[in-house]
CSV table of C-alpha atoms and ligand atoms in Angstrom, one decimal:
chain,number,residue,atom,x,y,z
Q,354,MET,CA,0.0,0.0,0.0
Q,355,ASN,CA,1.5,3.4,-1.0
Q,356,ARG,CA,1.3,6.4,1.2
Q,357,SER,CA,-1.7,8.1,-0.4
Q,358,ASP,CA,-3.7,4.9,-0.2
Q,359,PHE,CA,-2.7,4.5,3.4
Q,360,LEU,CA,-4.0,8.1,4.1
Q,361,LYS,CA,-7.2,7.5,2.2
Q,362,ASN,CA,-7.9,4.2,4.2
Q,363,THR,CA,-7.0,5.9,7.4
Q,364,ALA,CA,-9.4,8.7,6.6
Q,365,LEU,CA,-12.1,6.2,5.7
Q,366,LEU,CA,-11.5,4.3,8.9
Q,367,SER,CA,-11.8,7.4,11.0
Q,368,ALA,CA,-15.0,8.5,9.2
Q,369,GLY,CA,-16.4,5.1,9.7
Q,370,THR,CA,-15.5,5.2,13.4
Q,371,PHE,CA,-17.1,8.6,13.7
Q,372,LEU,CA,-20.3,7.6,11.9
Q,373,ILE,CA,-20.8,4.2,13.6
Q,374,PRO,CA,-19.3,4.5,17.0
Q,375,LYS,CA,-21.3,1.6,18.4
Q,376,LEU,CA,-20.0,-0.9,15.9
Q,377,HIS,CA,-16.5,0.2,16.7
Q,378,PHE,CA,-17.2,0.0,20.4
Q,379,TYR,CA,-18.5,-3.6,20.3
Q,380,GLN,CA,-15.6,-5.0,18.2
Q,381,ASN,CA,-14.2,-8.0,20.0
Q,382,SER,CA,-16.7,-7.5,22.8
Q,383,PRO,CA,-18.3,-10.6,24.4
Q,384,PHE,CA,-21.6,-8.5,24.5
Q,385,THR,CA,-24.1,-8.9,21.6
Q,386,GLU,CA,-27.3,-6.9,21.4
Q,387,LEU,CA,-30.4,-8.8,20.0
Q,388,ARG,CA,-33.5,-6.6,20.4
Q,389,ASN,CA,-35.7,-4.7,22.9
Q,390,GLY,CA,-32.9,-4.3,25.4
Q,391,VAL,CA,-32.1,-8.0,25.3
Q,392,GLY,CA,-28.7,-9.4,24.5
Q,393,MET,CA,-26.2,-12.1,25.2
Q,394,PHE,CA,-22.7,-12.5,26.6
Q,395,SER,CA,-20.3,-15.3,25.5
Q,396,MET,CA,-16.9,-16.0,27.0
Q,397,ARG,CA,-16.6,-19.4,28.6
Q,398,GLY,CA,-19.3,-21.8,29.6
Q,399,GLY,CA,-23.1,-21.4,29.1
Q,400,THR,CA,-24.2,-18.3,27.2
Q,401,ILE,CA,-25.4,-15.5,29.5
Q,402,GLY,CA,-28.6,-13.8,28.4
Q,403,TRP,CA,-29.4,-10.2,29.6
Q,404,LEU,CA,-32.0,-7.6,29.7
Q,405,VAL,CA,-31.5,-3.9,30.5
Q,406,THR,CA,-34.5,-1.6,31.3
Q,407,ASP,CA,-34.7,1.8,32.9
Q,408,ASP,CA,-35.4,0.1,36.3
Q,409,ALA,CA,-33.6,-3.2,36.1
Q,410,ILE,CA,-30.8,-5.4,34.9
Q,411,VAL,CA,-31.6,-9.1,34.4
Q,412,ALA,CA,-29.0,-11.8,33.8
Q,413,ILE,CA,-29.8,-15.3,32.8
Q,414,ASP,CA,-27.0,-17.6,34.0
Q,415,SER,CA,-23.6,-16.5,35.3
Q,416,GLN,CA,-20.8,-18.7,33.7
Q,417,TYR,CA,-17.7,-18.7,35.9
Q,418,ALA,CA,-16.3,-16.3,38.6
Q,419,ASP,CA,-13.8,-14.7,36.3
Q,420,THR,CA,-16.1,-14.2,33.3
Q,421,ALA,CA,-19.0,-13.2,35.6
Q,422,ALA,CA,-16.7,-10.3,36.8
Q,423,ASP,CA,-16.3,-9.2,33.1
Q,424,PHE,CA,-20.0,-9.4,32.7
Q,425,VAL,CA,-20.7,-7.3,35.8
Q,426,SER,CA,-18.2,-4.6,34.8
Q,427,GLY,CA,-19.3,-4.6,31.1
Q,428,ILE,CA,-23.1,-4.6,31.4
Q,429,GLY,CA,-22.9,-1.1,32.9
Q,430,GLN,CA,-22.2,0.4,29.4
Q,431,PHE,CA,-25.9,-0.4,28.5
Q,432,GLY,CA,-27.3,1.5,31.5
Q,433,GLY,CA,-30.2,0.0,33.5
Q,434,GLY,CA,-30.8,-0.8,37.1
Q,435,PRO,CA,-31.1,-0.3,40.1
Q,436,GLU,CA,-33.0,-3.6,40.5
Q,437,LYS,CA,-30.8,-6.6,39.7
Q,438,VAL,CA,-32.1,-10.1,39.1
Q,439,LEU,CA,-30.3,-13.3,38.1
Q,440,PHE,CA,-32.1,-16.4,36.8
Q,441,ASN,CA,-30.4,-19.7,36.6
Q,442,THR,CA,-31.6,-22.0,33.8
Q,443,HIS,CA,-30.2,-25.1,35.8
Q,444,HIS,CA,-27.5,-26.0,38.3
Q,445,HIS,CA,-24.4,-26.9,36.2
Q,446,GLY,CA,-21.2,-25.1,37.2
Q,447,ASP,CA,-20.7,-23.5,33.8
Q,448,HIS,CA,-24.0,-21.7,34.4
Q,449,THR,CA,-23.8,-21.0,38.2
Q,450,ALA,CA,-20.2,-20.7,39.2
Q,451,GLY,CA,-20.4,-16.9,38.7
Q,452,ASN,CA,-23.5,-16.6,40.9
Q,453,LYS,CA,-21.5,-15.4,43.9
Q,454,VAL,CA,-19.9,-12.6,41.9
Q,455,LEU,CA,-23.3,-11.4,40.6
Q,456,ASN,CA,-24.9,-11.9,44.1
Q,457,GLU,CA,-22.2,-9.7,45.7
Q,458,ASP,CA,-23.0,-7.0,43.1
Q,459,GLY,CA,-26.6,-7.0,44.2
Q,460,TYR,CA,-28.3,-9.5,42.0
Q,461,ARG,CA,-31.0,-11.6,43.7
Q,462,ILE,CA,-31.2,-15.2,42.4
Q,463,ILE,CA,-34.3,-17.0,41.1
Q,464,ALA,CA,-34.4,-20.7,39.9
Q,465,HIS,CA,-36.4,-23.9,39.8
Q,466,GLU,CA,-36.5,-25.5,43.3
Q,467,GLN,CA,-34.3,-28.4,42.2
Q,468,VAL,CA,-31.4,-26.0,41.2
Q,469,PRO,CA,-30.1,-25.1,44.7
Q,470,VAL,CA,-30.5,-28.8,45.8
Q,471,LEU,CA,-28.4,-30.2,42.8
Q,472,GLN,CA,-26.0,-27.3,42.9
Q,473,GLN,CA,-25.2,-27.9,46.6
Q,474,ARG,CA,-24.9,-31.7,46.1
Q,475,THR,CA,-22.4,-31.1,43.3
Q,476,ALA,CA,-20.5,-28.5,45.4
Q,477,GLU,CA,-20.1,-31.0,48.2
Q,478,VAL,CA,-18.6,-33.5,45.9
Q,479,GLN,CA,-16.3,-31.0,44.4
Q,480,GLU,CA,-15.5,-29.3,47.7
Q,481,SER,CA,-16.4,-25.9,46.2
Q,482,GLU,CA,-19.2,-25.0,48.7
Q,483,ASP,CA,-17.5,-21.7,49.7
Q,484,ASP,CA,-17.7,-20.5,46.0
Q,485,GLN,CA,-21.4,-21.0,45.7
Q,486,ALA,CA,-24.4,-18.6,45.9
Q,487,TYR,CA,-27.8,-20.2,45.7
Q,488,ALA,CA,-31.2,-19.0,44.5
Q,489,GLU,CA,-33.2,-17.6,47.5
Q,490,THR,CA,-36.4,-17.5,45.4
Q,491,THR,CA,-37.4,-20.8,43.9
Q,492,PHE,CA,-40.5,-22.1,42.0
Q,493,ASP,CA,-42.0,-25.4,41.0
Q,494,GLU,CA,-43.9,-24.8,37.7
Q,495,SER,CA,-43.3,-21.2,36.8
Q,496,TYR,CA,-42.4,-17.7,38.1
Q,497,GLU,CA,-43.4,-14.4,36.6
Q,498,LEU,CA,-41.5,-11.2,37.0
Q,499,ASP,CA,-43.2,-8.0,35.8
Q,500,LEU,CA,-40.8,-5.2,35.0
Q,501,GLY,CA,-43.3,-2.9,33.3
Q,502,MET,CA,-42.0,-2.7,29.8
Q,503,GLU,CA,-41.0,-6.5,29.9
Q,504,THR,CA,-42.5,-9.5,31.6
Q,505,ILE,CA,-40.2,-12.5,32.3
Q,506,ILE,CA,-41.6,-15.9,32.7
Q,507,ALA,CA,-39.4,-18.8,34.0
Q,508,LYS,CA,-41.1,-22.1,33.2
Q,509,HIS,CA,-40.3,-25.7,34.1
Q,510,TYR,CA,-41.4,-28.4,31.7
Q,511,GLY,CA,-40.4,-31.5,33.6
Q,512,ARG,CA,-37.2,-33.6,33.5
Q,513,ALA,CA,-35.0,-33.0,30.4
Q,514,HIS,CA,-31.3,-32.0,30.6
Q,515,THR,CA,-31.6,-32.2,34.4
Q,516,SER,CA,-34.5,-32.3,36.8
Q,517,GLY,CA,-34.4,-28.6,37.4
Q,518,ASP,CA,-34.4,-26.9,34.0
Q,519,ALA,CA,-36.3,-23.7,33.2
Q,520,VAL,CA,-36.9,-21.9,29.9
Q,521,ILE,CA,-36.7,-18.1,30.5
Q,522,TRP,CA,-39.2,-16.3,28.3
Q,523,LEU,CA,-38.9,-12.5,27.7
Q,524,ARG,CA,-42.4,-12.0,26.5
Q,525,GLU,CA,-42.4,-8.5,24.9
Q,526,ALA,CA,-39.0,-9.1,23.1
Q,527,ASN,CA,-40.3,-12.6,22.0
Q,528,ILE,CA,-37.0,-14.1,23.0
Q,529,ALA,CA,-36.5,-17.3,25.1
Q,530,HIS,CA,-33.3,-18.5,26.8
Q,531,MET,CA,-33.1,-22.3,26.6
Q,532,GLY,CA,-30.1,-22.9,28.9
Q,533,ASP,CA,-28.7,-26.3,28.0
Q,534,LEU,CA,-32.0,-27.5,26.7
Q,535,VAL,CA,-30.5,-26.8,23.3
Q,536,PHE,CA,-26.9,-27.9,22.3
Q,537,ASN,CA,-27.1,-26.5,18.8
Q,538,ARG,CA,-25.9,-29.1,16.3
Q,539,MET,CA,-23.6,-30.8,18.8
Q,540,TYR,CA,-23.8,-33.8,21.1
Q,541,PRO,CA,-25.4,-32.8,24.3
Q,542,PHE,CA,-24.6,-33.5,28.0
Q,543,ILE,CA,-27.5,-35.7,29.3
Q,544,ASP,CA,-27.1,-35.5,33.1
Q,545,ARG,CA,-28.8,-38.8,34.2
Q,546,ASN,CA,-27.4,-38.4,37.7
Q,547,GLY,CA,-29.0,-34.9,37.8
Q,548,GLY,CA,-32.4,-36.4,36.8
Q,549,ALA,CA,-32.2,-36.1,33.0
Q,550,SER,CA,-34.8,-37.8,30.8
Q,551,ILE,CA,-34.3,-38.0,27.0
Q,552,LYS,CA,-38.0,-38.8,26.5
Q,553,GLY,CA,-38.9,-35.8,28.7
Q,554,TRP,CA,-36.5,-33.7,26.7
Q,555,ILE,CA,-38.1,-34.6,23.4
Q,556,ARG,CA,-41.5,-33.6,24.7
Q,557,LEU,CA,-40.2,-30.4,26.1
Q,558,LEU,CA,-38.7,-29.3,22.8
Q,559,GLU,CA,-41.9,-30.0,21.0
Q,560,THR,CA,-44.0,-28.1,23.6
Q,561,VAL,CA,-41.6,-25.0,23.6
Q,562,ALA,CA,-41.5,-25.0,19.7
Q,563,ASP,CA,-45.4,-25.0,19.8
Q,564,GLU,CA,-45.5,-22.1,22.2
Q,565,ALA,CA,-43.2,-20.1,20.0
Q,566,ASP,CA,-44.1,-18.3,16.7
Q,567,SER,CA,-42.0,-17.7,13.6
Q,568,GLU,CA,-40.5,-14.5,15.1
Q,569,THR,CA,-39.4,-16.0,18.4
Q,570,GLN,CA,-35.6,-15.8,18.8
Q,571,PHE,CA,-33.9,-18.4,21.0
Q,572,ILE,CA,-30.6,-18.2,23.0
Q,573,PHE,CA,-28.8,-21.6,23.5
Q,574,GLY,CA,-26.4,-22.6,26.2
Q,575,HIS,CA,-23.9,-24.1,23.8
Q,576,GLY,CA,-23.5,-24.5,20.0
Q,577,ASN,CA,-21.5,-25.9,17.2
Q,578,PRO,CA,-19.2,-22.9,16.2
Q,579,GLU,CA,-20.6,-23.1,12.6
Q,580,TYR,CA,-24.2,-22.6,13.8
Q,581,GLY,CA,-23.8,-20.4,16.9
Q,582,VAL,CA,-25.9,-20.0,20.0
Q,583,THR,CA,-29.0,-18.3,18.7
Q,584,GLY,CA,-31.8,-19.7,16.5
Q,585,THR,CA,-35.5,-20.4,15.9
Q,586,ALA,CA,-38.1,-23.0,16.8
Q,587,ASN,CA,-36.8,-25.0,13.8
Q,588,ASP,CA,-33.5,-25.5,15.7
Q,589,LEU,CA,-35.5,-26.9,18.7
Q,590,LEU,CA,-37.2,-29.4,16.4
Q,591,TYR,CA,-33.9,-30.4,14.8
Q,592,MET,CA,-32.6,-31.2,18.3
Q,593,ARG,CA,-35.8,-33.1,19.0
Q,594,ASP,CA,-35.2,-35.2,15.9
Q,595,PHE,CA,-31.6,-35.9,17.0
Q,596,LEU,CA,-32.8,-37.1,20.5
Q,597,SER,CA,-35.5,-39.2,18.8
Q,598,ALA,CA,-33.0,-40.8,16.4
Q,599,LEU,CA,-30.7,-41.4,19.4
Q,600,LEU,CA,-33.4,-43.4,21.3
Q,601,ASP,CA,-34.7,-45.2,18.1
Q,602,PHE,CA,-31.2,-46.3,17.1
Q,603,THR,CA,-30.3,-47.5,20.6
Q,604,ARG,CA,-33.6,-49.4,20.9
Q,605,GLN,CA,-33.0,-51.1,17.6
Q,606,GLN,CA,-29.5,-52.1,18.5
Q,607,ILE,CA,-30.7,-53.5,21.8
Q,608,ASP,CA,-33.4,-55.5,20.0
Q,609,ASP,CA,-30.7,-56.8,17.6
Q,610,GLY,CA,-28.8,-58.2,20.7
Q,611,MET,CA,-25.9,-55.7,20.7
Q,612,SER,CA,-24.2,-55.0,24.0
Q,613,ARG,CA,-23.8,-51.5,25.6
Q,614,GLU,CA,-20.1,-51.5,24.6
Q,615,ASP,CA,-20.9,-52.4,21.0
Q,616,ILE,CA,-23.5,-49.7,20.7
Q,617,MET,CA,-21.1,-47.1,22.2
Q,618,GLU,CA,-18.6,-47.9,19.3
Q,619,THR,CA,-21.0,-46.1,16.8
Q,620,THR,CA,-19.3,-43.0,15.5
Q,621,SER,CA,-22.2,-41.1,13.9
Q,622,LEU,CA,-25.9,-41.4,13.3
Q,623,GLU,CA,-26.9,-41.5,9.7
Q,624,GLN,CA,-29.2,-38.5,9.7
Q,625,PHE,CA,-26.8,-36.3,11.8
Q,626,PRO,CA,-23.3,-36.8,10.2
Q,627,ASP,CA,-21.9,-33.4,11.1
Q,628,HIS,CA,-22.9,-33.1,14.7
Q,629,TYR,CA,-20.1,-31.4,16.6
Q,630,SER,CA,-18.1,-33.2,19.4
Q,631,PRO,CA,-15.7,-30.9,21.2
Q,632,SER,CA,-14.6,-33.6,23.7
Q,633,ASN,CA,-15.2,-37.2,24.8
Q,634,PHE,CA,-17.5,-35.7,27.4
Q,635,LEU,CA,-19.8,-34.3,24.7
Q,636,SER,CA,-19.8,-37.2,22.2
Q,637,LEU,CA,-22.1,-39.7,20.5
Q,638,SER,CA,-20.6,-42.5,22.5
Q,639,ARG,CA,-21.6,-40.9,25.8
Q,640,ASN,CA,-25.1,-40.1,24.5
Q,641,LEU,CA,-25.5,-43.8,23.5
Q,642,ASP,CA,-24.4,-44.9,26.9
Q,643,ILE,CA,-27.1,-42.7,28.6
Q,644,ALA,CA,-29.7,-43.7,26.0
Q,645,TYR,CA,-28.9,-47.4,26.8
Q,646,SER,CA,-29.4,-46.7,30.6
Q,647,GLU,CA,-32.7,-44.9,30.0
Q,648,LEU,CA,-34.1,-47.6,27.8
Q,649,THR,CA,-33.0,-50.5,30.1
Q,650,GLU,CA,-33.5,-48.4,33.4
Q,651,VAL,CA,-30.2,-49.4,34.8
Q,652,ASN,CA,-27.1,-47.3,35.6
I,1336,ZN,ZN1,-25.8,-28.1,31.6
């Protein structure tokens, strides 16, 4: 590049920066705005959803202590407050390990009644009890929070990813946070010890897809990097189809006399060849293992 081109580009860049300061401001930021004051925050662990209104800041899930600190310091740029509320979609550490950081910043925590129970049980095993903050407000079926310009409804649909999952609906924005009820185009964690049910999960995805309309936007806990962590009801139905195929395939193999170990050798399901597996923990083999347990009701 010669000097005059360089100057021209520099001038264009500054003009651009001047005209669209927001775009420049958000470059490389973990914060993404969606609509109606709702956005998401992605660093490590389950995607955080957020809402900022004149009166309140709402967070959905809290990731880890270090990334939660980045969330707390960064969300201020969008205004909002003074009321601060944190919903947990379920108890897993990559969604609740930042609870304490948000709680100390004034967020009160709301979750399904199973969340603190399972969170505490896990913390005892991992000897991380001092790092926890638990929901002080819990609900069984649903919980509604009226914030004037937005109404938030946390709703439990029965056992699925765990026994304490909630979908967090932001009614006016027509956005719902699915927590880990959607692993978008990747092999999910099915927490059988935490009360998971593949059959319940299939029913849940159908019900939630039915409750949505074509404009509903969904936030997912985790996603294949190619597909991301937002989507539509069609993505819920795609995941339903994967879980149905997982159960059908495993049932067929059991009927054919295959052992658990043989079934777990399968490397991909025909209809879902490009499902993403970031680790052995999130793999088809682990999914088949859990499907086998669910279908034979043994551990
Ligand atoms: Zn989870």
